[in-house]
Amino acid sequence: MLRLAAASLAGTAIEFYDFFVYGTAAALVLGPLFFPTFSPLAGTLAAFGTFGVGFVARPLGSVLFGHIGDRRGRRPVLVASLLLTGASTVAVGCLPSYGTIGVAAPVLLLVLRFLQGLGLGGEWGGAVLLTAEHAPPGRRALWSSFPQIGPAVGFLLANGVMLALSATLSDTQFAQWGWRVPFWAAGALALSGLWLRSSLLETPRFLELDDHARVPIAEVARHHWRLVLLTAGALAIGYAVFYAVTTWSLAYGTERLGVSRTVMLVCIMAAVVVKGSLTPVMALLGDRYGRRPLCLAGCTASALWMFPMVALLATGEPLLMFLGFTGALIAFIAMFSVIAAYLPELYEPRVRCTGAAVGYNLGGVLGGALTPIVATELAEHGGRVPWAVGTYLTAIALLSLGCFALLPETRPVPVAAAEPAAG
């Protein structure tokens, strides 16, 4: 289990590195480079629009790779999705800017971002099922949380490279070529991930199946559509919180508050370290007390913390911004630490790879794709404290809370508790 969990963590870390490095670049430099005819605000919105395309592609990737995972096995998904995401990310780093090839530059950027999202949409389902379907029932949330640590590691890698470049290069050097380096590094990371995954075994649960769904997405749409919609709505707040902290706040802090790139990146990265460290702790609580209670608690905490978070961000003070980000990400990980066990348990094995991944990634469209765009627009028309952004995030939290309330508990009942005492 440790080897499987480590390989799963490494793979998701690499794929989310690819995804996050784009989000950071979108917040810092992609607007002026690929949309120079726009105003600064419109350029940022356009860059976040290409960022959002990756989320729109993720459910499509779930359908494509979920079909492979439910028909051919979980293992092939891990290799194919990693190749697609890695190649697309390297290509972004090689893409000429608008000043060199004109309108073709933003068009190609859009296409490559779409391919990135397509690959990541397949990665999550394969990675979590690799651990969830190998794990003992009483520790399924714990072992399945390892792929959920991957996004934190990927984010720290992506932003660590960006931070180093931002601190050592001038603004001109960073805009000319420095931003491309993290994208080029994705090639080496993808190769290392493929090597790690080359010896992984197929999951026993898949091997036990003797009746595979002919068209998994059709079966999910016919028999599990309500579950897909509920899980998508439930997960929307997690995505909204994470990308409000890691993407929108980075642009807001540097452009509106005048905080340096370095300070903003350090504050956000420190909060992500706390979030990553607490992931297995929260997962253990999910194994002990259930998946649904943790998700309800995380949603409630998110709803209560969004206004304090934007108020602390608006101060521009590093320690206070860190506190705001950390509170938000702790609420986030209370939910997402157990999601890798919760979602697969909600679906029957024959359509599990498709159903769990589609629900997960539709939540990304609802919460992740729109949040940087909507929050940027709302903050532009408010005062120094973006209360409208807090209202928007709180509304999503309440929507997700209602969806989680309608979902059942899935934690396996211990044998000793399930059987009546003798005599």
Coordinates of C-alpha atoms in Angstrom, one line a residue:
M1 CA 0.0 0.0 0.0
L2 CA 2.8 2.4 0.8
R3 CA 4.4 1.9 -2.7
L4 CA 1.0 2.3 -4.4
A5 CA 0.2 5.4 -2.4
A6 CA 3.6 6.9 -3.1
A7 CA 3.3 6.3 -6.9
S8 CA -0.2 7.7 -6.9
L9 CA 0.8 10.8 -4.9
A10 CA 3.8 11.4 -7.2
G11 CA 1.6 11.1 -10.3
T12 CA -1.1 13.5 -9.1
A13 CA 1.6 15.9 -7.9
I14 CA 3.2 16.0 -11.4
E15 CA -0.1 16.4 -13.2
F16 CA -1.3 19.2 -10.8
Y17 CA 2.1 20.9 -11.1
D18 CA 1.3 21.2 -14.8
F19 CA -2.2 22.5 -14.1
F20 CA -1.2 24.9 -11.4
V21 CA 1.8 26.4 -13.2
Y22 CA -0.6 27.6 -15.8
G23 CA -2.8 29.2 -13.2
T24 CA 0.1 31.1 -11.6
A25 CA 1.3 32.3 -15.0
A26 CA -2.2 33.4 -15.9
A27 CA -2.3 35.5 -12.8
L28 CA 1.1 37.1 -13.4
V29 CA 2.1 37.3 -17.1
L30 CA -0.2 35.6 -19.6
G31 CA -2.5 38.6 -20.0
P32 CA 0.0 41.1 -21.3
L33 CA 1.8 38.4 -23.4
F34 CA -1.1 36.8 -25.2
F35 CA -3.8 39.5 -24.9
P36 CA -1.8 42.8 -25.3
T37 CA -4.5 44.7 -27.1
F38 CA -6.8 44.4 -24.0
S39 CA -6.8 46.7 -21.0
P40 CA -4.9 45.3 -17.9
L41 CA -8.2 44.1 -16.4
A42 CA -9.5 42.6 -19.6
G43 CA -6.2 40.9 -20.2
T44 CA -6.3 39.3 -16.8
L45 CA -9.9 38.2 -17.4
A46 CA -9.0 36.8 -20.8
A47 CA -6.0 34.9 -19.3
F48 CA -8.4 33.5 -16.6
G49 CA -10.8 32.6 -19.4
T50 CA -8.2 30.3 -20.9
F51 CA -7.5 29.0 -17.4
G52 CA -11.2 28.1 -17.1
V53 CA -11.1 26.2 -20.4
G54 CA -9.0 23.6 -18.6
F55 CA -11.8 23.0 -16.2
V56 CA -14.4 22.6 -18.9
A57 CA -12.2 20.0 -20.5
R58 CA -11.8 18.0 -17.3
P59 CA -15.3 16.3 -17.4
L60 CA -14.6 15.4 -21.0
G61 CA -11.3 13.8 -20.0
S62 CA -13.3 11.9 -17.3
V63 CA -15.6 10.5 -19.9
L64 CA -12.7 9.5 -22.2
F65 CA -10.4 8.1 -19.7
G66 CA -13.2 6.8 -17.5
H67 CA -14.3 4.6 -20.4
I68 CA -10.8 3.2 -20.6
G69 CA -10.6 2.8 -16.8
D70 CA -14.0 0.9 -16.6
R71 CA -13.4 -1.2 -19.7
R72 CA -9.7 -1.8 -19.7
G73 CA -8.5 -1.2 -16.2
R74 CA -7.3 1.7 -14.0
R75 CA -3.6 1.3 -14.8
P76 CA -3.7 2.3 -18.5
V77 CA -5.4 5.6 -17.5
L78 CA -2.5 6.6 -15.3
V79 CA 0.0 6.4 -18.2
A80 CA -2.1 8.0 -21.0
S81 CA -3.3 10.9 -18.9
L82 CA 0.2 11.7 -17.6
L83 CA 1.6 11.7 -21.2
L84 CA -1.1 14.0 -22.5
T85 CA -0.8 16.6 -19.7
G86 CA 3.0 16.6 -19.7
A87 CA 3.3 17.1 -23.4
S88 CA 0.6 19.9 -23.5
T89 CA 2.4 21.8 -20.6
V90 CA 5.8 21.7 -22.3
A91 CA 4.2 23.0 -25.5
V92 CA 2.8 26.0 -23.6
G93 CA 6.3 26.9 -22.6
C94 CA 7.4 26.8 -26.2
L95 CA 4.5 28.9 -27.5
P96 CA 5.4 32.2 -29.2
S97 CA 3.6 35.3 -27.8
Y98 CA 1.0 37.5 -29.5
G99 CA 3.8 39.9 -30.6
T100 CA 5.4 37.1 -32.6
I101 CA 2.6 35.2 -34.3
G102 CA -0.4 37.4 -33.6
V103 CA -3.9 36.0 -33.0
A104 CA -2.6 32.4 -33.4
A105 CA -0.9 32.7 -30.1
P106 CA -4.0 33.0 -27.8
V107 CA -5.8 30.4 -30.0
L108 CA -3.0 27.9 -29.6
L109 CA -2.8 28.7 -25.9
L110 CA -6.5 27.9 -25.6
V111 CA -6.1 24.5 -27.4
L112 CA -3.1 23.5 -25.2
R113 CA -5.0 24.4 -22.0
F114 CA -7.9 22.3 -23.2
L115 CA -5.6 19.3 -23.7
Q116 CA -4.1 19.9 -20.2
G117 CA -7.6 19.7 -18.7
L118 CA -8.4 16.6 -20.8
G119 CA -5.4 14.8 -19.3
L120 CA -6.0 15.9 -15.7
G121 CA -9.7 14.9 -16.0
G122 CA -8.6 11.3 -16.5
E123 CA -5.8 11.4 -14.0
W124 CA -7.8 11.8 -10.8
G125 CA -10.1 8.8 -11.4
G126 CA -7.3 6.4 -12.1
A127 CA -5.1 7.6 -9.3
V128 CA -7.7 7.5 -6.5
L129 CA -9.1 4.1 -7.6
L130 CA -5.6 2.7 -7.6
T131 CA -5.4 3.3 -3.9
A132 CA -9.1 3.0 -2.9
E133 CA -9.5 -0.4 -4.6
H134 CA -6.3 -1.8 -3.0
A135 CA -6.9 -0.3 0.5
P136 CA -8.4 -2.2 3.5
P137 CA -11.9 -0.9 4.2
G138 CA -11.1 0.5 7.6
R139 CA -8.2 2.6 6.3
R140 CA -9.6 3.5 2.9
A141 CA -9.9 7.2 3.5
L142 CA -6.3 7.4 4.8
W143 CA -4.7 5.6 1.9
S144 CA -6.9 7.3 -0.6
S145 CA -5.9 10.7 0.8
F146 CA -2.3 10.3 -0.6
P147 CA -3.4 11.3 -4.2
Q148 CA -5.2 14.3 -2.5
I149 CA -1.8 15.4 -1.1
G150 CA -0.5 15.5 -4.7
P151 CA -2.2 18.8 -5.6
A152 CA -0.5 20.5 -2.6
V153 CA 2.9 19.1 -3.7
G154 CA 2.3 20.1 -7.3
F155 CA 1.2 23.6 -6.2
L156 CA 4.3 24.0 -4.1
L157 CA 6.6 22.8 -6.9
A158 CA 5.0 25.0 -9.5
N159 CA 5.0 28.1 -7.3
G160 CA 8.4 27.3 -5.8
V161 CA 9.9 27.5 -9.3
M162 CA 7.9 30.6 -10.0
L163 CA 9.0 32.2 -6.8
A164 CA 12.7 31.4 -7.4
L165 CA 12.5 32.9 -10.9
S166 CA 10.5 35.9 -9.7
A167 CA 13.0 36.6 -6.9
T168 CA 16.1 36.3 -9.1
L169 CA 15.0 37.8 -12.5
S170 CA 14.0 41.3 -13.4
D171 CA 10.4 41.9 -14.4
T172 CA 11.6 42.2 -18.0
Q173 CA 13.5 38.9 -17.9
F174 CA 10.6 37.1 -16.2
A175 CA 8.2 38.3 -18.9
Q176 CA 10.5 37.5 -21.8
W177 CA 11.6 34.0 -20.9
G178 CA 11.5 33.3 -17.1
W179 CA 7.9 32.3 -17.0
R180 CA 8.5 29.5 -19.6
V181 CA 11.0 27.6 -17.4
P182 CA 8.4 25.9 -15.2
F183 CA 6.5 24.7 -18.3
W184 CA 9.7 23.2 -19.8
A185 CA 10.4 21.4 -16.5
A186 CA 7.1 19.5 -16.8
G187 CA 8.7 17.3 -19.4
A188 CA 11.3 15.9 -17.0
L189 CA 8.6 15.5 -14.3
A190 CA 6.4 13.6 -16.7
L191 CA 9.1 11.1 -17.6
S192 CA 9.9 10.5 -13.9
G193 CA 6.2 9.9 -13.3
L194 CA 5.9 7.4 -16.1
W195 CA 8.9 5.5 -14.7
L196 CA 7.3 5.4 -11.2
R197 CA 4.0 4.0 -12.6
S198 CA 5.5 1.5 -15.0
S199 CA 5.5 -1.3 -12.4
L200 CA 2.1 -0.8 -10.8
L201 CA -0.4 -3.6 -10.7
E202 CA -4.1 -3.5 -11.7
T203 CA -6.5 -3.2 -8.8
P204 CA -8.0 -6.4 -7.4
R205 CA -11.5 -5.0 -7.5
F206 CA -11.3 -4.4 -11.3
L207 CA -9.8 -7.9 -11.9
E208 CA -12.8 -9.4 -10.0
L209 CA -15.3 -7.8 -12.4
D210 CA -16.7 -10.2 -15.0
D211 CA -19.4 -7.8 -16.3
H212 CA -17.9 -4.5 -17.7
A213 CA -20.2 -1.7 -18.7
R214 CA -20.3 -1.4 -22.5
V215 CA -20.6 2.4 -22.6
P216 CA -19.9 3.6 -19.0
I217 CA -21.0 7.2 -19.5
A218 CA -24.3 6.1 -20.9
E219 CA -25.0 3.9 -17.8
V220 CA -23.9 6.7 -15.5
A221 CA -26.2 9.2 -17.3
R222 CA -29.1 6.7 -17.2
H223 CA -28.9 5.4 -13.7
H224 CA -26.7 7.8 -11.7
W225 CA -27.4 11.3 -13.1
R226 CA -28.8 12.5 -9.7
L227 CA -25.7 11.3 -7.9
V228 CA -23.4 13.0 -10.4
L229 CA -25.2 16.3 -10.1
L230 CA -25.2 16.1 -6.3
T231 CA -21.5 15.3 -6.1
A232 CA -20.7 18.1 -8.6
G233 CA -22.7 20.6 -6.5
A234 CA -21.2 19.3 -3.3
L235 CA -17.6 19.7 -4.5
A236 CA -18.0 23.2 -6.0
I237 CA -17.1 25.0 -2.8
G238 CA -13.8 23.1 -2.5
Y239 CA -12.7 24.2 -5.9
A240 CA -14.0 27.7 -5.4
V241 CA -12.1 28.2 -2.2
F242 CA -8.9 26.6 -3.5
Y243 CA -8.7 28.7 -6.6
A244 CA -9.9 31.9 -4.8
V245 CA -6.8 31.5 -2.6
T246 CA -4.3 30.2 -5.1
T247 CA -5.2 32.1 -8.3
W248 CA -7.6 35.0 -7.8
S249 CA -5.9 36.3 -4.6
L250 CA -2.5 36.2 -6.3
A251 CA -3.8 38.5 -9.1
Y252 CA -5.8 40.7 -6.7
G253 CA -2.9 41.1 -4.3
T254 CA -0.3 42.1 -6.9
E255 CA -2.5 44.2 -9.1
R256 CA -5.0 45.9 -6.7
L257 CA -3.1 45.9 -3.4
G258 CA 0.4 46.5 -4.8
V259 CA 1.9 43.5 -2.8
S260 CA 4.9 42.0 -4.5
R261 CA 4.7 38.7 -6.3
T262 CA 7.2 37.2 -3.9
V263 CA 5.2 38.1 -0.8
M264 CA 2.0 36.8 -2.3
L265 CA 3.5 33.5 -3.4
V266 CA 5.1 33.0 0.0
C267 CA 1.8 33.6 1.9
I268 CA -0.1 31.3 -0.4
M269 CA 2.5 28.5 -0.4
A270 CA 2.8 28.6 3.4
A271 CA -1.0 28.1 3.7
V272 CA -0.8 25.2 1.2
V273 CA 1.9 23.5 3.3
V274 CA -0.4 23.5 6.3
K275 CA -3.2 22.1 4.1
G276 CA -1.0 19.3 2.7
S277 CA 0.2 18.4 6.2
L278 CA -3.3 18.1 7.6
T279 CA -4.6 15.9 4.7
P280 CA -3.8 12.5 6.3
V281 CA -5.0 13.7 9.7
M282 CA -8.4 14.7 8.3
A283 CA -8.6 11.4 6.4
L284 CA -8.1 9.4 9.6
L285 CA -11.0 11.3 11.1
G286 CA -13.0 10.3 8.0
D287 CA -12.2 6.7 8.7
R288 CA -13.2 7.0 12.3
Y289 CA -16.3 9.2 12.1
G290 CA -17.4 9.0 8.5
R291 CA -17.0 10.8 5.2
R292 CA -20.2 12.9 5.3
P293 CA -19.7 14.5 8.7
L294 CA -16.3 15.8 7.7
C295 CA -17.7 17.2 4.4
L296 CA -20.6 18.9 6.2
A297 CA -18.2 20.4 8.7
G298 CA -15.9 21.7 5.9
C299 CA -18.8 23.3 4.1
T300 CA -20.0 25.0 7.2
A301 CA -16.5 26.3 8.1
S302 CA -16.2 27.6 4.5
A303 CA -19.4 29.5 4.7
L304 CA -18.4 31.1 8.0
W305 CA -14.8 32.0 6.9
M306 CA -15.2 33.6 3.5
F307 CA -15.9 37.1 4.8
P308 CA -13.0 37.0 7.3
M309 CA -10.8 35.7 4.5
V310 CA -11.4 38.6 2.1
A311 CA -11.1 41.1 4.9
L312 CA -7.7 39.7 5.9
L313 CA -6.6 39.6 2.3
A314 CA -7.5 43.3 1.9
T315 CA -5.1 44.3 4.6
G316 CA -2.1 43.4 2.4
E317 CA -0.3 42.4 5.6
P318 CA 1.6 39.1 5.0
L319 CA 0.8 37.5 8.4
L320 CA -2.9 38.4 8.2
M321 CA -3.2 37.2 4.6
F322 CA -1.6 33.9 5.6
L323 CA -4.1 33.5 8.4
G324 CA -7.0 34.1 6.0
F325 CA -5.7 31.6 3.4
T326 CA -4.9 29.0 6.0
G327 CA -8.4 29.0 7.6
A328 CA -9.9 28.7 4.1
L329 CA -7.7 25.8 3.1
I330 CA -8.2 23.9 6.4
A331 CA -12.0 24.1 5.7
F332 CA -11.3 22.9 2.1
I333 CA -9.2 19.9 3.1
A334 CA -11.7 18.7 5.7
M335 CA -13.9 17.9 2.7
F336 CA -11.3 16.9 0.1
S337 CA -9.2 14.6 2.3
V338 CA -12.0 12.1 2.3
I339 CA -13.4 12.7 -1.2
A340 CA -11.1 10.1 -2.8
A341 CA -12.7 7.4 -0.7
Y342 CA -16.2 8.9 -0.6
L343 CA -16.8 9.2 -4.3
P344 CA -15.7 5.7 -5.4
E345 CA -17.8 4.3 -2.6
L346 CA -20.9 6.0 -4.0
Y347 CA -20.7 4.3 -7.3
E348 CA -20.8 0.6 -8.3
P349 CA -17.5 -0.9 -9.5
R350 CA -18.5 -1.3 -13.1
V351 CA -18.9 2.4 -13.7
R352 CA -16.8 3.7 -10.8
C353 CA -14.0 5.2 -12.8
T354 CA -16.3 7.2 -15.0
G355 CA -19.0 8.2 -12.4
A356 CA -16.6 9.3 -9.6
A357 CA -14.3 11.3 -12.0
V358 CA -17.2 13.0 -13.9
G359 CA -18.8 14.1 -10.6
Y360 CA -15.5 15.3 -9.3
N361 CA -14.5 17.3 -12.4
L362 CA -18.0 18.8 -13.0
G363 CA -17.5 20.3 -9.5
G364 CA -14.4 21.8 -10.9
V365 CA -16.3 23.5 -13.7
L366 CA -18.9 24.9 -11.2
G367 CA -16.4 26.1 -8.6
G368 CA -12.9 26.3 -10.2
A369 CA -13.5 27.5 -13.8
L370 CA -15.6 30.5 -12.9
T371 CA -14.2 31.7 -9.6
P372 CA -11.1 33.6 -10.8
I373 CA -13.2 35.3 -13.5
V374 CA -16.2 36.2 -11.3
A375 CA -14.1 37.2 -8.3
T376 CA -11.9 39.5 -10.5
E377 CA -15.0 41.2 -11.9
L378 CA -16.7 41.5 -8.5
A379 CA -13.6 42.9 -6.9
E380 CA -13.2 45.5 -9.6
H381 CA -16.5 47.2 -8.8
G382 CA -16.1 47.1 -5.0
G383 CA -14.0 49.0 -2.5
R384 CA -10.7 48.0 -1.0
V385 CA -12.3 45.0 0.8
P386 CA -14.0 42.8 -1.8
W387 CA -17.1 41.9 0.2
A388 CA -18.9 40.8 -3.0
V389 CA -16.3 38.1 -3.5
G390 CA -17.0 36.9 0.1
T391 CA -20.7 36.8 -0.7
Y392 CA -20.2 34.8 -3.9
L393 CA -18.0 32.2 -2.1
T394 CA -20.4 32.0 0.9
A395 CA -23.3 31.3 -1.5
I396 CA -21.4 28.5 -3.2
A397 CA -20.6 27.0 0.3
L398 CA -24.3 27.0 1.2
L399 CA -25.1 25.3 -2.2
S400 CA -22.5 22.6 -1.5
L401 CA -23.7 22.2 2.1
G402 CA -27.2 21.4 0.8
C403 CA -25.8 18.8 -1.7
F404 CA -23.7 17.1 0.9
A405 CA -26.8 16.9 3.2
L406 CA -28.6 14.9 0.5
L407 CA -25.8 12.4 0.0
P408 CA -25.6 9.1 2.0
E409 CA -22.8 8.0 4.4
T410 CA -20.6 5.3 2.8
R411 CA -18.0 4.5 5.6
P412 CA -17.7 0.7 5.8
V413 CA -19.2 -0.6 9.1
P414 CA -16.6 -2.5 11.1
V415 CA -17.3 -6.2 11.4
A416 CA -17.5 -6.1 15.2
A417 CA -20.1 -3.4 15.0
A418 CA -22.1 -5.0 12.2
E419 CA -22.5 -8.4 14.0
P420 CA -24.7 -8.8 17.1
A421 CA -23.0 -10.0 20.2
A422 CA -23.3 -13.7 20.9
G423 CA -25.8 -14.8 23.6

